Amino acid sequence: MARQVPLGVLVSGSGTNLQSIIDNCRSHRIDAEIRVVVSDNRDAYALKRAESAGIPTAIHLRKDYTSRRDFESAFINSLTSHGVELVCLAGFMRIISPDFLKVFSNRIINIHPALLPSFPGLHAQEQAFHYGVKVSGCTVHFVDAGTDTGPIILQATVPVLEHDTAESLKARILEQEHQIYPRAIQLYAEGRLEIQGRHVVVK
Ligand code: GRF
């Protein structure tokens, strides 16, 4: 059996991407195992998904820490104490500091619901829809110190249809997110991702 890459998934919200990773791990479509799910929001539905799947969870609230450094240390401890190798941000609503990045150098990835570098930041699907683009999509990328600026691993395109609303577009983009995030994790697991400057070469 192939090595199972130990994952840590950071979440703030509903966790449909987490669910897709859980399902893909379970069905052995990806050679990975989620060791811990960590949240900054105790009401995140993603935590319920993790619990139902029997995955350990940890919650760290910003208000319980005096500094951002201590707050992030709590996340780092949860990840390292569970032996996490690859950190997957899945609807995690915080910027990762350079200190955090250093601990998991080139081992933090994120999913963004737009074709980067267009429409970084919050509400990307709405931004794209209201801009009037004809094609949008989603992007899995390595995380760097910027907001949604790291080297791109995979993208999927989604056409904007004549009768689309921001909501319907968002739903179709989400379907693609659930496809490409596990695929990117599997490429990592197979050791096929090589970062060369801004480029991620898939070997
Ligand atoms: C997704 O659209 C993801 O691209 C963005 O946040 C959303 C999270 O959704 N980063 P979910 O919690 O995985 O359902």
Tab-separated table of N, CA and C in Angstrom, residues 34-188:
chain	number	residue	atom	x	y	z
A	34	ILE	N	-6.455	12.159	6.879
A	34	ILE	CA	-6.595	13.395	7.659
A	34	ILE	C	-6.342	13.074	9.126
A	35	ARG	N	-5.306	13.683	9.679
A	35	ARG	CA	-4.957	13.419	11.078
A	35	ARG	C	-5.705	14.333	12.038
A	36	VAL	N	-5.965	15.562	11.579
A	36	VAL	CA	-6.657	16.514	12.466
A	36	VAL	C	-7.318	17.612	11.631
A	37	VAL	N	-8.464	18.085	12.127
A	37	VAL	CA	-9.141	19.242	11.527
A	37	VAL	C	-9.119	20.348	12.577
A	38	VAL	N	-8.617	21.514	12.185
A	38	VAL	CA	-8.464	22.606	13.153
A	38	VAL	C	-9.266	23.816	12.673
A	39	SER	N	-9.984	24.432	13.604
A	39	SER	CA	-10.859	25.550	13.242
A	39	SER	C	-10.644	26.754	14.154
A	40	ASP	N	-10.926	27.926	13.592
A	40	ASP	CA	-10.921	29.167	14.388
A	40	ASP	C	-12.350	29.574	14.723
A	41	ASN	N	-13.296	28.684	14.410
A	41	ASN	CA	-14.713	29.010	14.612
A	41	ASN	C	-15.403	27.789	15.204
A	42	ARG	N	-15.877	27.939	16.436
A	42	ARG	CA	-16.432	26.740	17.084
A	42	ARG	C	-17.760	26.311	16.466
A	43	ASP	N	-18.402	27.218	15.705
A	43	ASP	CA	-19.681	26.868	15.070
A	43	ASP	C	-19.523	26.326	13.650
A	44	ALA	N	-18.291	26.166	13.220
A	44	ALA	CA	-18.086	25.697	11.837
A	44	ALA	C	-18.715	24.310	11.656
A	45	TYR	N	-19.567	24.185	10.645
A	45	TYR	CA	-20.204	22.885	10.398
A	45	TYR	C	-19.151	21.837	10.014
A	46	ALA	N	-18.038	22.322	9.488
A	46	ALA	CA	-16.932	21.425	9.132
A	46	ALA	C	-16.516	20.557	10.327
A	47	LEU	N	-16.614	21.099	11.536
A	47	LEU	CA	-16.216	20.331	12.733
A	47	LEU	C	-17.131	19.121	12.911
A	48	LYS	N	-18.418	19.319	12.609
A	48	LYS	CA	-19.372	18.199	12.712
A	48	LYS	C	-19.023	17.124	11.685
A	49	ARG	N	-18.639	17.560	10.498
A	49	ARG	CA	-18.270	16.590	9.461
A	49	ARG	C	-17.067	15.763	9.924
A	50	ALA	N	-16.085	16.457	10.540
A	50	ALA	CA	-14.890	15.754	11.010
A	50	ALA	C	-15.276	14.762	12.108
A	51	GLU	N	-16.088	15.229	13.055
A	51	GLU	CA	-16.497	14.347	14.153
A	51	GLU	C	-17.239	13.122	13.630
A	52	SER	N	-18.152	13.330	12.675
A	52	SER	CA	-18.891	12.181	12.112
A	52	SER	C	-17.950	11.194	11.442
A	53	ALA	N	-16.832	11.702	10.941
A	53	ALA	CA	-15.880	10.816	10.267
A	53	ALA	C	-14.860	10.246	11.252
A	54	GLY	N	-14.996	10.605	12.532
A	54	GLY	CA	-14.074	10.087	13.550
A	54	GLY	C	-12.687	10.712	13.491
A	55	ILE	N	-12.620	11.929	12.959
A	55	ILE	CA	-11.324	12.611	12.847
A	55	ILE	C	-11.153	13.564	14.035
A	56	PRO	N	-9.993	13.548	14.683
A	56	PRO	CA	-9.766	14.475	15.802
A	56	PRO	C	-9.916	15.935	15.366
A	57	THR	N	-10.449	16.754	16.248
A	57	THR	CA	-10.600	18.178	15.939
A	57	THR	C	-9.951	19.021	17.026
A	58	ALA	N	-9.622	20.253	16.658
A	58	ALA	CA	-9.138	21.224	17.641
A	58	ALA	C	-9.732	22.569	17.260
A	59	ILE	N	-10.038	23.366	18.288
A	59	ILE	CA	-10.612	24.697	18.041
A	59	ILE	C	-9.750	25.717	18.783
A	60	HIS	N	-9.322	26.740	18.063
A	60	HIS	CA	-8.572	27.821	18.697
A	60	HIS	C	-9.239	29.132	18.323
A	61	LEU	N	-9.698	29.853	19.328
A	61	LEU	CA	-10.400	31.111	19.073
A	61	LEU	C	-9.441	32.284	19.265
A	62	ARG	N	-9.496	33.221	18.328
A	62	ARG	CA	-8.567	34.365	18.389
A	62	ARG	C	-8.684	35.109	19.710
A	63	LYS	N	-9.931	35.207	20.226
A	63	LYS	CA	-10.162	35.992	21.452
A	63	LYS	C	-9.489	35.374	22.678
A	64	ASP	N	-9.126	34.114	22.605
A	64	ASP	CA	-8.486	33.456	23.748
A	64	ASP	C	-6.971	33.677	23.794
A	65	TYR	N	-6.447	34.414	22.814
A	65	TYR	CA	-4.994	34.622	22.765
A	65	TYR	C	-4.701	36.116	22.707
A	66	THR	N	-3.657	36.523	23.440
A	66	THR	CA	-3.351	37.957	23.444
A	66	THR	C	-2.650	38.377	22.152
A	67	SER	N	-1.828	37.500	21.599
A	67	SER	CA	-1.136	37.889	20.365
A	67	SER	C	-1.466	36.923	19.230
A	68	ARG	N	-1.266	37.425	18.025
A	68	ARG	CA	-1.483	36.579	16.846
A	68	ARG	C	-0.472	35.432	16.843
A	69	ARG	N	0.722	35.757	17.340
A	69	ARG	CA	1.775	34.749	17.378
A	69	ARG	C	1.354	33.538	18.219
A	70	ASP	N	0.805	33.817	19.412
A	70	ASP	CA	0.370	32.718	20.295
A	70	ASP	C	-0.799	31.945	19.678
A	71	PHE	N	-1.688	32.699	19.050
A	71	PHE	CA	-2.845	32.088	18.388
A	71	PHE	C	-2.356	31.122	17.308
A	72	GLU	N	-1.435	31.572	16.493
A	72	GLU	CA	-0.923	30.705	15.422
A	72	GLU	C	-0.116	29.534	15.988
A	73	SER	N	0.577	29.775	17.098
A	73	SER	CA	1.343	28.683	17.718
A	73	SER	C	0.415	27.546	18.101
A	74	ALA	N	-0.789	27.904	18.547
A	74	ALA	CA	-1.764	26.864	18.920
A	74	ALA	C	-2.113	26.019	17.698
A	75	PHE	N	-2.288	26.674	16.558
A	75	PHE	CA	-2.572	25.911	15.321
A	75	PHE	C	-1.388	25.022	14.961
A	76	ILE	N	-0.205	25.607	15.032
A	76	ILE	CA	1.005	24.851	14.668
A	76	ILE	C	1.149	23.637	15.581
A	77	ASN	N	0.904	23.832	16.883
A	77	ASN	CA	1.009	22.702	17.825
A	77	ASN	C	0.001	21.615	17.505
A	78	SER	N	-1.234	22.015	17.185
A	78	SER	CA	-2.243	20.996	16.840
A	78	SER	C	-1.789	20.197	15.623
A	79	LEU	N	-1.179	20.871	14.680
A	79	LEU	CA	-0.763	20.188	13.444
A	79	LEU	C	0.454	19.298	13.700
A	80	THR	N	1.458	19.846	14.362
A	80	THR	CA	2.682	19.058	14.555
A	80	THR	C	2.439	17.900	15.527
A	81	SER	N	1.585	18.125	16.539
A	81	SER	CA	1.365	17.036	17.502
A	81	SER	C	0.613	15.867	16.864
A	82	HIS	N	-0.045	16.116	15.736
A	82	HIS	CA	-0.708	15.016	15.022
A	82	HIS	C	0.126	14.526	13.834
A	83	GLY	N	1.356	14.973	13.778
A	83	GLY	CA	2.264	14.469	12.732
A	83	GLY	C	1.893	14.902	11.328
A	84	VAL	N	1.272	16.071	11.219
A	84	VAL	CA	0.820	16.540	9.898
A	84	VAL	C	2.007	16.929	9.010
A	85	GLU	N	1.914	16.483	7.756
A	85	GLU	CA	2.942	16.868	6.780
A	85	GLU	C	2.415	17.966	5.848
A	86	LEU	N	1.208	17.751	5.311
A	86	LEU	CA	0.637	18.716	4.370
A	86	LEU	C	-0.580	19.388	5.003
A	87	VAL	N	-0.576	20.726	4.975
A	87	VAL	CA	-1.682	21.484	5.556
A	87	VAL	C	-2.593	21.951	4.415
A	88	CYS	N	-3.874	21.631	4.514
A	88	CYS	CA	-4.841	22.023	3.485
A	88	CYS	C	-5.781	23.069	4.066
A	89	LEU	N	-5.772	24.251	3.490
A	89	LEU	CA	-6.740	25.267	3.902
A	89	LEU	C	-8.014	25.013	3.109
A	90	ALA	N	-9.118	24.860	3.811
A	90	ALA	CA	-10.378	24.536	3.131
A	90	ALA	C	-11.462	25.452	3.692
A	91	GLY	N	-11.514	26.663	3.122
A	91	GLY	CA	-12.457	27.644	3.642
A	91	GLY	C	-11.972	28.189	4.972
A	92	PHE	N	-10.657	28.322	5.113
A	92	PHE	CA	-10.075	28.882	6.340
A	92	PHE	C	-9.909	30.381	6.115
A	93	MET	N	-10.548	31.168	6.972
A	93	MET	CA	-10.705	32.592	6.678
A	93	MET	C	-9.608	33.471	7.296
A	94	ARG	N	-8.390	32.959	7.378
A	94	ARG	CA	-7.323	33.777	7.942
A	94	ARG	C	-6.077	33.705	7.076
A	95	ILE	N	-5.293	34.786	7.167
A	95	ILE	CA	-4.013	34.836	6.448
A	95	ILE	C	-2.975	34.124	7.307
A	96	ILE	N	-2.150	33.318	6.663
A	96	ILE	CA	-1.097	32.579	7.370
A	96	ILE	C	0.154	33.479	7.421
A	97	SER	N	0.713	33.654	8.616
A	97	SER	CA	1.863	34.562	8.760
A	97	SER	C	3.135	33.905	8.218
A	98	PRO	N	4.149	34.723	7.928
A	98	PRO	CA	5.421	34.162	7.458
A	98	PRO	C	6.020	33.145	8.446
A	99	ASP	N	5.840	33.349	9.740
A	99	ASP	CA	6.380	32.389	10.724
A	99	ASP	C	5.705	31.024	10.587
A	100	PHE	N	4.408	31.036	10.411
A	100	PHE	CA	3.629	29.806	10.222
A	100	PHE	C	4.092	29.128	8.919
A	101	LEU	N	4.242	29.942	7.878
A	101	LEU	CA	4.654	29.392	6.574
A	101	LEU	C	6.008	28.690	6.680
A	102	LYS	N	6.901	29.279	7.489
A	102	LYS	CA	8.249	28.721	7.624
A	102	LYS	C	8.204	27.301	8.197
A	103	VAL	N	7.283	27.085	9.150
A	103	VAL	CA	7.197	25.767	9.787
A	103	VAL	C	6.773	24.700	8.769
A	104	PHE	N	5.908	25.110	7.833
A	104	PHE	CA	5.413	24.155	6.822
A	104	PHE	C	5.804	24.658	5.426
A	105	SER	N	7.083	24.870	5.247
A	105	SER	CA	7.554	25.480	4.000
A	105	SER	C	7.155	24.644	2.775
A	106	ASN	N	6.437	25.271	1.853
A	106	ASN	CA	5.936	24.589	0.630
A	106	ASN	C	5.050	23.389	0.956
A	107	ARG	N	4.444	23.415	2.128
A	107	ARG	CA	3.561	22.306	2.528
A	107	ARG	C	2.203	22.816	3.009
A	108	ILE	N	1.831	24.016	2.526
A	108	ILE	CA	0.485	24.525	2.816
A	108	ILE	C	-0.170	24.847	1.476
A	109	ILE	N	-1.360	24.286	1.258
A	109	ILE	CA	-2.075	24.554	0.006
A	109	ILE	C	-3.473	25.086	0.312
A	110	ASN	N	-4.040	25.759	-0.682
A	110	ASN	CA	-5.347	26.411	-0.487
A	110	ASN	C	-6.187	26.229	-1.741
A	111	ILE	N	-7.503	26.280	-1.551
A	111	ILE	CA	-8.420	26.292	-2.696
A	111	ILE	C	-9.100	27.647	-2.725
A	112	HIS	N	-9.144	28.238	-3.937
A	112	HIS	CA	-9.762	29.563	-4.091
A	112	HIS	C	-10.814	29.489	-5.194
A	113	PRO	N	-12.002	30.076	-4.968
A	113	PRO	CA	-13.093	29.917	-5.933
A	113	PRO	C	-13.083	30.931	-7.078
A	114	ALA	N	-11.930	31.107	-7.715
A	114	ALA	CA	-11.830	31.948	-8.923
A	114	ALA	C	-10.566	31.526	-9.663
A	115	LEU	N	-10.454	32.012	-10.892
A	115	LEU	CA	-9.247	31.718	-11.671
A	115	LEU	C	-8.205	32.775	-11.317
A	116	LEU	N	-7.364	32.454	-10.362
A	116	LEU	CA	-6.320	33.411	-9.956
A	116	LEU	C	-5.374	33.646	-11.137
A	117	PRO	N	-4.793	34.827	-11.268
A	117	PRO	CA	-4.783	35.917	-10.282
A	117	PRO	C	-6.012	36.823	-10.319
A	118	SER	N	-7.045	36.470	-11.086
A	118	SER	CA	-8.256	37.296	-11.035
A	118	SER	C	-9.024	37.017	-9.741
A	119	PHE	N	-9.574	38.052	-9.187
A	119	PHE	CA	-10.513	37.968	-8.066
A	119	PHE	C	-9.973	37.225	-6.834
A	120	PRO	N	-8.840	37.690	-6.310
A	120	PRO	CA	-8.376	37.141	-5.026
A	120	PRO	C	-9.252	37.677	-3.891
A	121	GLY	N	-9.035	37.161	-2.701
A	121	GLY	CA	-9.730	37.695	-1.522
A	121	GLY	C	-11.129	37.134	-1.370
A	122	LEU	N	-11.931	37.881	-0.615
A	122	LEU	CA	-13.269	37.394	-0.239
A	122	LEU	C	-14.279	37.499	-1.383
A	123	HIS	N	-15.315	36.651	-1.313
A	123	HIS	CA	-16.453	36.704	-2.242
A	123	HIS	C	-16.017	36.684	-3.701
A	124	ALA	N	-15.078	35.819	-4.008
A	124	ALA	CA	-14.498	35.792	-5.355
A	124	ALA	C	-15.541	35.481	-6.423
A	125	GLN	N	-16.472	34.576	-6.112
A	125	GLN	CA	-17.473	34.193	-7.127
A	125	GLN	C	-18.366	35.385	-7.450
A	126	GLU	N	-18.764	36.122	-6.408
A	126	GLU	CA	-19.603	37.305	-6.621
A	126	GLU	C	-18.816	38.376	-7.390
A	127	GLN	N	-17.556	38.556	-6.995
A	127	GLN	CA	-16.720	39.537	-7.704
A	127	GLN	C	-16.680	39.215	-9.191
A	128	ALA	N	-16.446	37.932	-9.511
A	128	ALA	CA	-16.324	37.533	-10.916
A	128	ALA	C	-17.666	37.716	-11.628
A	129	PHE	N	-18.742	37.294	-10.971
A	129	PHE	CA	-20.066	37.389	-11.587
A	129	PHE	C	-20.411	38.848	-11.882
A	130	HIS	N	-20.219	39.716	-10.902
A	130	HIS	CA	-20.607	41.118	-11.090
A	130	HIS	C	-19.677	41.846	-12.059
A	131	TYR	N	-18.467	41.332	-12.221
A	131	TYR	CA	-17.559	41.933	-13.205
A	131	TYR	C	-18.036	41.633	-14.620
A	132	GLY	N	-18.767	40.508	-14.745
A	132	GLY	CA	-19.287	40.142	-16.058
A	132	GLY	C	-18.400	39.195	-16.845
A	133	VAL	N	-17.575	38.423	-16.142
A	133	VAL	CA	-16.712	37.482	-16.868
A	133	VAL	C	-17.566	36.400	-17.528
A	134	LYS	N	-17.037	35.807	-18.575
A	134	LYS	CA	-17.734	34.721	-19.279
A	134	LYS	C	-17.271	33.354	-18.799
A	135	VAL	N	-16.089	33.340	-18.180
A	135	VAL	CA	-15.529	32.094	-17.654
A	135	VAL	C	-14.956	32.378	-16.277
A	136	SER	N	-15.287	31.531	-15.323
A	136	SER	CA	-14.610	31.626	-14.029
A	136	SER	C	-14.119	30.226	-13.672
A	137	GLY	N	-13.941	29.954	-12.387
A	137	GLY	CA	-13.449	28.630	-12.031
A	137	GLY	C	-12.844	28.615	-10.649
A	138	CYS	N	-11.884	27.736	-10.451
A	138	CYS	CA	-11.257	27.630	-9.140
A	138	CYS	C	-9.787	27.252	-9.308
A	139	THR	N	-9.050	27.473	-8.228
A	139	THR	CA	-7.596	27.335	-8.265
A	139	THR	C	-7.110	26.672	-6.988
A	140	VAL	N	-6.251	25.663	-7.117
A	140	VAL	CA	-5.525	25.152	-5.949
A	140	VAL	C	-4.091	25.665	-6.066
A	141	HIS	N	-3.596	26.245	-4.995
A	141	HIS	CA	-2.251	26.834	-5.069
A	141	HIS	C	-1.499	26.640	-3.756
A	142	PHE	N	-0.169	26.685	-3.858
A	142	PHE	CA	0.639	26.725	-2.644
A	142	PHE	C	0.423	28.084	-1.994
A	143	VAL	N	0.485	28.110	-0.682
A	143	VAL	CA	0.259	29.362	0.039
A	143	VAL	C	1.594	30.062	0.244
A	144	ASP	N	1.598	31.369	-0.074
A	144	ASP	CA	2.761	32.191	0.273
A	144	ASP	C	2.267	33.350	1.144
A	145	ALA	N	3.112	34.357	1.332
A	145	ALA	CA	2.764	35.403	2.299
A	145	ALA	C	1.658	36.339	1.803
A	146	GLY	N	1.324	36.288	0.535
A	146	GLY	CA	0.280	37.175	0.007
A	146	GLY	C	-1.108	36.573	0.161
A	147	THR	N	-2.101	37.308	-0.343
A	147	THR	CA	-3.474	36.801	-0.323
A	147	THR	C	-3.764	36.130	-1.662
A	148	ASP	N	-3.812	34.799	-1.643
A	148	ASP	CA	-4.123	34.011	-2.850
A	148	ASP	C	-3.120	34.247	-3.981
A	149	THR	N	-1.844	34.399	-3.617
A	149	THR	CA	-0.830	34.737	-4.627
A	149	THR	C	0.177	33.619	-4.904
A	150	GLY	N	0.096	32.502	-4.197
A	150	GLY	CA	1.151	31.483	-4.312
A	150	GLY	C	1.095	30.721	-5.627
A	151	PRO	N	2.165	29.956	-5.923
A	151	PRO	CA	2.258	29.199	-7.178
A	151	PRO	C	1.070	28.253	-7.379
A	152	ILE	N	0.554	28.270	-8.604
A	152	ILE	CA	-0.685	27.549	-8.936
A	152	ILE	C	-0.416	26.082	-9.259
A	153	ILE	N	-1.177	25.205	-8.619
A	153	ILE	CA	-1.036	23.759	-8.840
A	153	ILE	C	-2.021	23.289	-9.910
A	154	LEU	N	-3.291	23.566	-9.720
A	154	LEU	CA	-4.330	23.139	-10.667
A	154	LEU	C	-5.407	24.211	-10.755
A	155	GLN	N	-6.029	24.301	-11.919
A	155	GLN	CA	-7.203	25.164	-12.066
A	155	GLN	C	-8.269	24.416	-12.852
A	156	ALA	N	-9.515	24.746	-12.607
A	156	ALA	CA	-10.613	24.228	-13.421
A	156	ALA	C	-11.461	25.416	-13.842
A	157	THR	N	-11.918	25.381	-15.083
A	157	THR	CA	-12.737	26.491	-15.570
A	157	THR	C	-14.222	26.139	-15.477
A	158	VAL	N	-15.015	27.168	-15.291
A	158	VAL	CA	-16.475	27.007	-15.228
A	158	VAL	C	-17.077	28.144	-16.070
A	159	PRO	N	-17.842	27.809	-17.118
A	159	PRO	CA	-18.435	28.880	-17.932
A	159	PRO	C	-19.549	29.595	-17.174
A	160	VAL	N	-19.680	30.892	-17.424
A	160	VAL	CA	-20.811	31.626	-16.853
A	160	VAL	C	-21.947	31.519	-17.872
A	161	LEU	N	-23.073	30.962	-17.436
A	161	LEU	CA	-24.185	30.721	-18.345
A	161	LEU	C	-25.142	31.914	-18.355
A	162	GLU	N	-25.927	31.973	-19.409
A	162	GLU	CA	-26.798	33.132	-19.623
A	162	GLU	C	-27.717	33.419	-18.429
A	163	HIS	N	-28.250	32.362	-17.841
A	163	HIS	CA	-29.216	32.598	-16.757
A	163	HIS	C	-28.595	32.449	-15.369
A	164	ASP	N	-27.278	32.452	-15.326
A	164	ASP	CA	-26.611	32.305	-14.024
A	164	ASP	C	-26.921	33.478	-13.097
A	165	THR	N	-26.928	33.150	-11.804
A	165	THR	CA	-26.887	34.179	-10.765
A	165	THR	C	-25.553	33.961	-10.056
A	166	ALA	N	-25.203	34.861	-9.179
A	166	ALA	CA	-23.956	34.670	-8.423
A	166	ALA	C	-24.033	33.338	-7.675
A	167	GLU	N	-25.212	33.014	-7.158
A	167	GLU	CA	-25.388	31.778	-6.383
A	167	GLU	C	-25.231	30.523	-7.241
A	168	SER	N	-25.852	30.532	-8.439
A	168	SER	CA	-25.766	29.318	-9.273
A	168	SER	C	-24.332	29.123	-9.762
A	169	LEU	N	-23.663	30.227	-10.071
A	169	LEU	CA	-22.269	30.124	-10.500
A	169	LEU	C	-21.414	29.555	-9.359
A	170	LYS	N	-21.660	30.076	-8.168
A	170	LYS	CA	-20.916	29.626	-6.980
A	170	LYS	C	-21.075	28.106	-6.797
A	171	ALA	N	-22.289	27.620	-6.985
A	171	ALA	CA	-22.554	26.190	-6.785
A	171	ALA	C	-21.798	25.356	-7.818
A	172	ARG	N	-21.770	25.828	-9.082
A	172	ARG	CA	-21.047	25.043	-10.099
A	172	ARG	C	-19.543	25.106	-9.889
A	173	ILE	N	-19.053	26.250	-9.412
A	173	ILE	CA	-17.616	26.333	-9.104
A	173	ILE	C	-17.282	25.358	-7.972
A	174	LEU	N	-18.157	25.311	-6.966
A	174	LEU	CA	-17.908	24.431	-5.815
A	174	LEU	C	-17.796	22.959	-6.250
A	175	GLU	N	-18.626	22.559	-7.207
A	175	GLU	CA	-18.526	21.174	-7.712
A	175	GLU	C	-17.123	20.904	-8.259
A	176	GLN	N	-16.580	21.891	-8.951
A	176	GLN	CA	-15.230	21.718	-9.504
A	176	GLN	C	-14.171	21.742	-8.402
A	177	GLU	N	-14.401	22.561	-7.374
A	177	GLU	CA	-13.464	22.582	-6.241
A	177	GLU	C	-13.318	21.180	-5.655
A	178	HIS	N	-14.480	20.510	-5.545
A	178	HIS	CA	-14.470	19.178	-4.926
A	178	HIS	C	-13.734	18.157	-5.790
A	179	GLN	N	-13.539	18.478	-7.062
A	179	GLN	CA	-12.769	17.591	-7.943
A	179	GLN	C	-11.275	17.891	-7.863
A	180	ILE	N	-10.934	19.188	-7.980
A	180	ILE	CA	-9.501	19.489	-8.150
A	180	ILE	C	-8.719	19.499	-6.841
A	181	TYR	N	-9.400	19.739	-5.703
A	181	TYR	CA	-8.619	19.759	-4.453
A	181	TYR	C	-8.051	18.363	-4.150
A	182	PRO	N	-8.894	17.322	-4.168
A	182	PRO	CA	-8.318	15.986	-3.949
A	182	PRO	C	-7.262	15.610	-5.004
A	183	ARG	N	-7.474	16.044	-6.247
A	183	ARG	CA	-6.477	15.713	-7.284
A	183	ARG	C	-5.128	16.351	-6.975
A	184	ALA	N	-5.163	17.588	-6.504
A	184	ALA	CA	-3.909	18.280	-6.161
A	184	ALA	C	-3.225	17.569	-4.986
A	185	ILE	N	-4.029	17.130	-4.018
A	185	ILE	CA	-3.444	16.407	-2.869
A	185	ILE	C	-2.788	15.119	-3.354
A	186	GLN	N	-3.433	14.443	-4.281
A	186	GLN	CA	-2.860	13.198	-4.794
A	186	GLN	C	-1.556	13.467	-5.556
A	187	LEU	N	-1.505	14.558	-6.301
A	187	LEU	CA	-0.252	14.887	-6.999
A	187	LEU	C	0.862	15.110	-5.979
A	188	TYR	N	0.528	15.788	-4.878
A	188	TYR	CA	1.509	15.978	-3.805
A	188	TYR	C	1.930	14.611	-3.260
